[in-house]
């Protein structure tokens, strides 16, 4: 139960942060990525703010023996750089630069009931299924 | 500058809450992926996370609809972008939140590299679309 409260609170804060930061405005995101055009660097501050606060809370958390509501920390196990990481990031980057949406802001924007985030999220789920299927067929 | 910084800090706090309370990394593509390929006893918290996202979104949209300014792109472009983002984030095990915020905050080499790559290719893509192909 407490665990569910933790994830609800986190999701709530997350979408509020995204909305305030400007990340839910694809036009702004594209202007941030458009280094070769009329570059808008303001979203750099989002990264600086988020990384700074998280790096502190991450360490504060680790200083406890376990999370408050759960027995263990789920620390990502993958450590080495492989072709999945590199090609995955390339493909994601191309999609991000094409529409200015990444998963968090797109899912957040669903609540506006506009067609843009809806179409993007449809593709998002489709793309995830395609990858899962290819993995199951051992094609990748 | 103030709004992006404040918003970013709240994003960092959200990720901190999920870590401090639940011991989980806030990676949206990973949390969503776990709902699409569910394992027993590992799904409900993910759903609650998205309910939180949707609640916050409704709240923000109510107070400031301009925070959700849509670019108005063609359906083909949006769908294609979505497919690439879905595929790529599962393949690379993370997106802007998991690699860009949490991974960077943990100084993970994988995430630092991934973030550098997806930002570079994002810039390259919109650069080509706008300045080579003459698109929007």
mmCIF file of C-alpha atoms in Angstrom:
data_model
loop_
_atom_site.group_PDB
_atom_site.id
_atom_site.type_symbol
_atom_site.label_atom_id
_atom_site.label_comp_id
_atom_site.label_asym_id
_atom_site.label_seq_id
_atom_site.Cartn_x
_atom_site.Cartn_y
_atom_site.Cartn_z
ATOM 1 C CA UNK A 1 0.000 0.000 0.000
ATOM 2 C CA UNK A 2 2.742 2.435 0.974
ATOM 3 C CA UNK A 3 4.593 1.392 -2.144
ATOM 4 C CA UNK A 4 1.623 2.435 -4.253
ATOM 5 C CA UNK A 5 1.497 5.795 -2.490
ATOM 6 C CA UNK A 6 5.181 6.290 -3.268
ATOM 7 C CA UNK A 7 4.741 5.664 -6.969
ATOM 8 C CA UNK A 8 1.573 7.778 -7.193
ATOM 9 C CA UNK A 9 3.297 10.711 -5.488
ATOM 10 C CA UNK A 10 6.316 10.350 -7.738
ATOM 11 C CA UNK A 11 4.167 10.303 -10.898
ATOM 12 C CA UNK A 12 2.205 13.314 -9.666
ATOM 13 C CA UNK A 13 5.322 15.370 -8.979
ATOM 14 C CA UNK A 14 6.879 14.199 -12.234
ATOM 15 C CA UNK A 15 4.086 15.454 -14.489
ATOM 16 C CA UNK A 16 3.842 18.736 -12.560
ATOM 17 C CA UNK A 17 7.597 19.205 -13.008
ATOM 18 C CA UNK A 18 7.374 18.392 -16.714
ATOM 19 C CA UNK A 19 4.518 20.846 -17.232
ATOM 20 C CA UNK A 20 6.282 23.692 -15.413
ATOM 21 C CA UNK A 21 9.616 23.019 -17.104
ATOM 22 C CA UNK A 22 8.428 23.400 -20.697
ATOM 23 C CA UNK A 23 9.092 19.761 -21.614
ATOM 24 C CA UNK A 24 5.406 19.306 -22.525
ATOM 25 C CA UNK A 25 5.767 21.862 -25.336
ATOM 26 C CA UNK A 26 7.142 19.970 -28.347
ATOM 27 C CA UNK A 27 7.806 23.285 -30.145
ATOM 28 C CA UNK A 28 10.104 24.314 -27.300
ATOM 29 C CA UNK A 29 11.809 20.911 -27.220
ATOM 30 C CA UNK A 30 12.451 21.077 -30.968
ATOM 31 C CA UNK A 31 13.854 24.606 -30.578
ATOM 32 C CA UNK A 32 16.161 23.227 -27.876
ATOM 33 C CA UNK A 33 17.347 20.412 -30.150
ATOM 34 C CA UNK A 34 17.697 22.711 -33.172
ATOM 35 C CA UNK A 35 21.342 23.612 -32.560
ATOM 36 C CA UNK A 36 21.783 24.571 -36.212
ATOM 37 C CA UNK A 37 18.856 26.991 -36.237
ATOM 38 C CA UNK A 38 17.411 29.513 -33.799
ATOM 39 C CA UNK A 39 18.670 27.609 -30.742
ATOM 40 C CA UNK A 40 16.689 27.926 -27.490
ATOM 41 C CA UNK A 41 18.975 26.686 -24.703
ATOM 42 C CA UNK A 42 16.459 27.212 -21.870
ATOM 43 C CA UNK A 43 15.682 23.504 -21.443
ATOM 44 C CA UNK A 44 19.297 22.941 -20.393
ATOM 45 C CA UNK A 45 18.160 24.309 -17.036
ATOM 46 C CA UNK A 46 15.680 21.440 -16.747
ATOM 47 C CA UNK A 47 18.509 18.929 -16.965
ATOM 48 C CA UNK A 48 20.693 20.886 -14.563
ATOM 49 C CA UNK A 49 17.884 21.188 -11.996
ATOM 50 C CA UNK A 50 16.734 17.589 -12.308
ATOM 51 C CA UNK A 51 20.190 15.999 -12.238
ATOM 52 C CA UNK A 52 21.349 18.130 -9.307
ATOM 53 C CA UNK A 53 18.333 17.350 -7.113
ATOM 54 C CA UNK A 54 18.342 13.675 -8.084
ATOM 55 C CA UNK A 55 22.045 13.094 -7.499
ATOM 56 C CA UNK A 56 21.569 14.353 -3.923
ATOM 57 C CA UNK A 57 18.409 12.343 -3.193
ATOM 58 C CA UNK A 58 19.928 9.250 -4.821
ATOM 59 C CA UNK A 59 22.822 9.362 -2.392
ATOM 60 C CA UNK A 60 20.580 10.232 0.557
ATOM 61 C CA UNK A 61 18.546 7.149 -0.308
ATOM 62 C CA UNK A 62 21.574 4.897 -0.551
ATOM 63 C CA UNK A 63 22.726 6.136 2.856
ATOM 64 C CA UNK A 64 19.717 4.290 4.278
ATOM 65 C CA UNK A 65 20.075 0.532 4.251
ATOM 66 C CA UNK A 66 16.858 0.162 2.251
ATOM 67 C CA UNK A 67 14.146 2.310 0.700
ATOM 68 C CA UNK A 68 11.451 3.490 3.132
ATOM 69 C CA UNK A 69 8.618 1.408 1.653
ATOM 70 C CA UNK A 70 10.458 -1.518 0.071
ATOM 71 C CA UNK A 71 13.068 -4.093 1.185
ATOM 72 C CA UNK A 72 15.669 -3.394 -1.509
ATOM 73 C CA UNK A 73 16.977 -0.848 -3.960
ATOM 74 C CA UNK A 74 16.640 -1.921 -7.586
ATOM 75 C CA UNK A 75 19.964 -0.722 -8.922
ATOM 76 C CA UNK A 76 20.302 -1.156 -12.721
ATOM 77 C CA UNK A 77 22.421 -4.245 -13.345
ATOM 78 C CA UNK A 78 23.711 -3.496 -16.817
ATOM 79 C CA UNK A 79 27.132 -1.906 -16.622
ATOM 80 C CA UNK A 80 28.822 -2.363 -19.977
ATOM 81 C CA UNK A 81 28.275 -0.383 -23.147
ATOM 82 C CA UNK A 82 26.881 -2.582 -25.916
ATOM 83 C CA UNK A 83 25.367 -2.175 -29.362
ATOM 84 C CA UNK A 84 21.849 -2.232 -27.912
ATOM 85 C CA UNK A 85 22.563 0.860 -25.834
ATOM 86 C CA UNK A 86 24.198 2.712 -28.714
ATOM 87 C CA UNK A 87 21.706 1.841 -31.466
ATOM 88 C CA UNK A 88 18.764 2.179 -29.095
ATOM 89 C CA UNK A 89 19.867 5.704 -28.167
ATOM 90 C CA UNK A 90 20.374 6.581 -31.851
ATOM 91 C CA UNK A 91 16.877 5.380 -32.822
ATOM 92 C CA UNK A 92 15.313 7.128 -29.821
ATOM 93 C CA UNK A 93 17.191 10.343 -30.658
ATOM 94 C CA UNK A 94 15.894 10.329 -34.236
ATOM 95 C CA UNK A 95 12.313 9.896 -33.002
ATOM 96 C CA UNK A 96 12.755 12.622 -30.374
ATOM 97 C CA UNK A 97 14.168 15.055 -32.941
ATOM 98 C CA UNK A 98 11.342 14.268 -35.343
ATOM 99 C CA UNK A 99 8.443 15.242 -33.063
ATOM 100 C CA UNK A 100 9.845 16.830 -29.889
ATOM 101 C CA UNK A 101 8.115 14.260 -27.700
ATOM 102 C CA UNK A 102 9.823 11.794 -25.385
ATOM 103 C CA UNK A 103 7.770 9.216 -23.402
ATOM 104 C CA UNK A 104 7.125 11.182 -20.159
ATOM 105 C CA UNK A 105 5.887 14.441 -21.675
ATOM 106 C CA UNK A 106 3.888 12.605 -24.367
ATOM 107 C CA UNK A 107 2.033 10.455 -21.823
ATOM 108 C CA UNK A 108 1.482 13.538 -19.645
ATOM 109 C CA UNK A 109 0.035 15.427 -22.617
ATOM 110 C CA UNK A 110 -2.530 12.672 -23.260
ATOM 111 C CA UNK A 111 -4.695 14.395 -20.664
ATOM 112 C CA UNK A 112 -5.180 17.380 -22.975
ATOM 113 C CA UNK A 113 -7.158 15.022 -25.265
ATOM 114 C CA UNK A 114 -5.426 16.468 -28.332
ATOM 115 C CA UNK A 115 -4.550 14.225 -31.250
ATOM 116 C CA UNK A 116 -0.774 14.896 -31.342
ATOM 117 C CA UNK A 117 0.187 13.162 -28.089
ATOM 118 C CA UNK A 118 -2.382 10.447 -28.796
ATOM 119 C CA UNK A 119 -0.844 9.552 -32.173
ATOM 120 C CA UNK A 120 2.654 9.684 -30.722
ATOM 121 C CA UNK A 121 1.725 7.414 -27.791
ATOM 122 C CA UNK A 122 0.052 4.964 -30.173
ATOM 123 C CA UNK A 123 3.357 4.743 -32.047
ATOM 124 C CA UNK A 124 5.273 4.552 -28.760
ATOM 125 C CA UNK A 125 3.401 1.454 -27.618
ATOM 126 C CA UNK A 126 3.586 -0.061 -31.097
ATOM 127 C CA UNK A 127 7.360 0.486 -31.214
ATOM 128 C CA UNK A 128 7.773 -1.164 -27.813
ATOM 129 C CA UNK A 129 5.771 -4.197 -28.989
ATOM 130 C CA UNK A 130 7.764 -4.448 -32.212
ATOM 131 C CA UNK A 131 11.015 -4.538 -30.237
ATOM 132 C CA UNK A 132 9.599 -7.112 -27.818
ATOM 133 C CA UNK A 133 8.442 -9.349 -30.690
ATOM 134 C CA UNK A 134 11.765 -9.145 -32.516
ATOM 135 C CA UNK A 135 13.510 -10.119 -29.283
ATOM 136 C CA UNK A 136 11.160 -13.054 -28.770
ATOM 137 C CA UNK A 137 11.780 -14.256 -32.322
ATOM 138 C CA UNK A 138 15.493 -13.803 -31.589
ATOM 139 C CA UNK A 139 15.754 -11.529 -34.606
ATOM 140 C CA UNK A 140 17.747 -9.070 -32.503
ATOM 141 C CA UNK B 1 15.341 30.255 -16.956
ATOM 142 C CA UNK B 2 13.403 30.158 -13.671
ATOM 143 C CA UNK B 3 10.552 27.953 -14.889
ATOM 144 C CA UNK B 4 12.781 25.337 -16.572
ATOM 145 C CA UNK B 5 15.017 25.243 -13.507
ATOM 146 C CA UNK B 6 12.130 24.945 -11.055
ATOM 147 C CA UNK B 7 10.385 22.340 -13.237
ATOM 148 C CA UNK B 8 13.639 20.414 -13.528
ATOM 149 C CA UNK B 9 14.104 20.430 -9.761
ATOM 150 C CA UNK B 10 10.582 19.039 -9.285
ATOM 151 C CA UNK B 11 11.372 16.330 -11.871
ATOM 152 C CA UNK B 12 14.518 15.486 -9.868
ATOM 153 C CA UNK B 13 12.441 15.414 -6.685
ATOM 154 C CA UNK B 14 9.898 13.063 -8.317
ATOM 155 C CA UNK B 15 12.701 10.686 -9.272
ATOM 156 C CA UNK B 16 14.126 11.078 -5.759
ATOM 157 C CA UNK B 17 10.770 10.131 -4.193
ATOM 158 C CA UNK B 18 10.551 6.941 -6.267
ATOM 159 C CA UNK B 19 14.098 6.042 -5.272
ATOM 160 C CA UNK B 20 13.935 7.044 -1.610
ATOM 161 C CA UNK B 21 10.529 5.447 -0.947
ATOM 162 C CA UNK B 22 10.337 2.554 -3.416
ATOM 163 C CA UNK B 23 13.948 1.940 -4.434
ATOM 164 C CA UNK B 24 13.086 2.275 -8.111
ATOM 165 C CA UNK B 25 14.642 4.248 -10.930
ATOM 166 C CA UNK B 26 12.231 6.719 -12.527
ATOM 167 C CA UNK B 27 12.485 5.643 -16.148
ATOM 168 C CA UNK B 28 9.207 6.240 -17.970
ATOM 169 C CA UNK B 29 9.943 3.857 -20.869
ATOM 170 C CA UNK B 30 10.999 1.118 -18.441
ATOM 171 C CA UNK B 31 7.985 1.597 -16.158
ATOM 172 C CA UNK B 32 5.657 1.528 -19.184
ATOM 173 C CA UNK B 33 7.493 -1.468 -20.681
ATOM 174 C CA UNK B 34 6.836 -3.373 -17.463
ATOM 175 C CA UNK B 35 3.096 -2.824 -17.905
ATOM 176 C CA UNK B 36 3.171 -3.990 -21.527
ATOM 177 C CA UNK B 37 5.114 -7.153 -20.542
ATOM 178 C CA UNK B 38 3.674 -7.692 -17.054
ATOM 179 C CA UNK B 39 5.217 -9.873 -14.344
ATOM 180 C CA UNK B 40 3.113 -10.925 -11.373
ATOM 181 C CA UNK B 41 3.312 -8.546 -8.399
ATOM 182 C CA UNK B 42 5.304 -5.972 -10.343
ATOM 183 C CA UNK B 43 2.562 -4.136 -12.208
ATOM 184 C CA UNK B 44 0.343 -2.262 -9.775
ATOM 185 C CA UNK B 45 2.963 0.262 -8.648
ATOM 186 C CA UNK B 46 3.630 1.042 -12.309
ATOM 187 C CA UNK B 47 -0.054 1.720 -12.929
ATOM 188 C CA UNK B 48 -0.197 3.972 -9.858
ATOM 189 C CA UNK B 49 2.796 5.872 -11.203
ATOM 190 C CA UNK B 50 0.895 6.620 -14.407
ATOM 191 C CA UNK B 51 -2.256 7.509 -12.475
ATOM 192 C CA UNK B 52 -0.066 10.020 -10.640
ATOM 193 C CA UNK B 53 1.199 11.376 -13.950
ATOM 194 C CA UNK B 54 -2.323 11.725 -15.322
ATOM 195 C CA UNK B 55 -3.585 13.437 -12.150
ATOM 196 C CA UNK B 56 -0.741 15.949 -12.189
ATOM 197 C CA UNK B 57 -1.329 16.536 -15.891
ATOM 198 C CA UNK B 58 -5.040 17.274 -15.375
ATOM 199 C CA UNK B 59 -4.166 19.652 -12.578
ATOM 200 C CA UNK B 60 -1.581 21.537 -14.640
ATOM 201 C CA UNK B 61 -3.751 21.593 -17.762
ATOM 202 C CA UNK B 62 -6.568 23.071 -15.700
ATOM 203 C CA UNK B 63 -4.433 25.910 -14.351
ATOM 204 C CA UNK B 64 -2.287 26.581 -17.421
ATOM 205 C CA UNK B 65 -3.313 25.050 -20.771
ATOM 206 C CA UNK B 66 -0.475 26.939 -22.480
ATOM 207 C CA UNK B 67 1.978 24.570 -20.775
ATOM 208 C CA UNK B 68 0.834 21.987 -23.332
ATOM 209 C CA UNK B 69 1.460 23.873 -26.533
ATOM 210 C CA UNK B 70 1.266 21.288 -29.336
ATOM 211 C CA UNK B 71 3.537 21.604 -32.369
ATOM 212 C CA UNK B 72 0.791 20.512 -34.784
ATOM 213 C CA UNK B 73 2.769 18.005 -36.862
ATOM 214 C CA UNK B 74 1.435 15.589 -39.469
ATOM 215 C CA UNK B 75 -0.070 12.311 -38.198
ATOM 216 C CA UNK B 76 2.514 10.281 -40.171
ATOM 217 C CA UNK B 77 5.354 12.177 -38.559
ATOM 218 C CA UNK B 78 3.923 11.751 -35.055
ATOM 219 C CA UNK B 79 3.284 8.030 -35.500
ATOM 220 C CA UNK B 80 6.730 7.425 -37.008
ATOM 221 C CA UNK B 81 8.385 9.385 -34.204
ATOM 222 C CA UNK B 82 6.429 7.400 -31.614
ATOM 223 C CA UNK B 83 7.431 4.052 -33.111
ATOM 224 C CA UNK B 84 11.105 5.075 -33.206
ATOM 225 C CA UNK B 85 10.989 6.342 -29.613
ATOM 226 C CA UNK B 86 9.211 3.198 -28.360
ATOM 227 C CA UNK B 87 11.568 0.863 -30.178
ATOM 228 C CA UNK B 88 14.731 2.812 -29.347
ATOM 229 C CA UNK B 89 14.002 3.293 -25.654
ATOM 230 C CA UNK B 90 13.335 -0.429 -25.138
ATOM 231 C CA UNK B 91 16.421 -1.330 -27.130
ATOM 232 C CA UNK B 92 18.631 1.163 -25.289
ATOM 233 C CA UNK B 93 16.962 0.478 -21.929
ATOM 234 C CA UNK B 94 15.966 4.027 -21.154
ATOM 235 C CA UNK B 95 14.784 7.432 -22.273
ATOM 236 C CA UNK B 96 15.208 11.038 -21.178
ATOM 237 C CA UNK B 97 14.134 10.297 -17.597
ATOM 238 C CA UNK B 98 15.921 6.983 -16.970
ATOM 239 C CA UNK B 99 19.193 7.809 -18.721
ATOM 240 C CA UNK B 100 19.061 11.611 -18.925
ATOM 241 C CA UNK B 101 18.038 12.354 -15.334
ATOM 242 C CA UNK B 102 18.520 9.273 -13.141
ATOM 243 C CA UNK B 103 21.482 7.720 -14.968
ATOM 244 C CA UNK B 104 23.252 11.071 -15.249
ATOM 245 C CA UNK B 105 22.556 11.745 -11.565
ATOM 246 C CA UNK B 106 24.106 8.388 -10.654
ATOM 247 C CA UNK B 107 27.080 9.155 -12.934
ATOM 248 C CA UNK B 108 26.426 5.936 -14.868
ATOM 249 C CA UNK B 109 28.768 5.638 -17.836
ATOM 250 C CA UNK B 110 26.084 3.888 -19.919
ATOM 251 C CA UNK B 111 23.579 6.658 -19.278
ATOM 252 C CA UNK B 112 26.028 9.489 -19.899
ATOM 253 C CA UNK B 113 26.882 7.924 -23.263
ATOM 254 C CA UNK B 114 23.224 7.234 -24.126
ATOM 255 C CA UNK B 115 22.205 10.809 -23.246
ATOM 256 C CA UNK B 116 24.992 12.258 -25.366
ATOM 257 C CA UNK B 117 23.983 10.015 -28.295
ATOM 258 C CA UNK B 118 20.227 10.672 -28.208
ATOM 259 C CA UNK B 119 20.710 14.414 -27.838
ATOM 260 C CA UNK B 120 23.180 14.467 -30.728
ATOM 261 C CA UNK B 121 20.877 12.449 -32.979
ATOM 262 C CA UNK B 122 17.882 14.526 -31.918
ATOM 263 C CA UNK B 123 19.758 17.669 -32.981
ATOM 264 C CA UNK B 124 20.902 16.031 -36.208
ATOM 265 C CA UNK B 125 17.365 14.913 -37.062
ATOM 266 C CA UNK B 126 15.603 18.241 -36.522
ATOM 267 C CA UNK B 127 18.577 19.921 -38.210
ATOM 268 C CA UNK B 128 18.100 17.809 -41.349
ATOM 269 C CA UNK B 129 14.302 18.150 -41.268
ATOM 270 C CA UNK B 130 14.433 21.951 -41.001
ATOM 271 C CA UNK B 131 17.602 23.064 -42.724
ATOM 272 C CA UNK B 132 18.136 20.387 -45.397
ATOM 273 C CA UNK B 133 14.599 19.245 -46.211
ATOM 274 C CA UNK B 134 13.020 22.631 -45.458
ATOM 275 C CA UNK B 135 10.351 21.161 -43.164
ATOM 276 C CA UNK B 136 8.917 22.500 -39.900
#
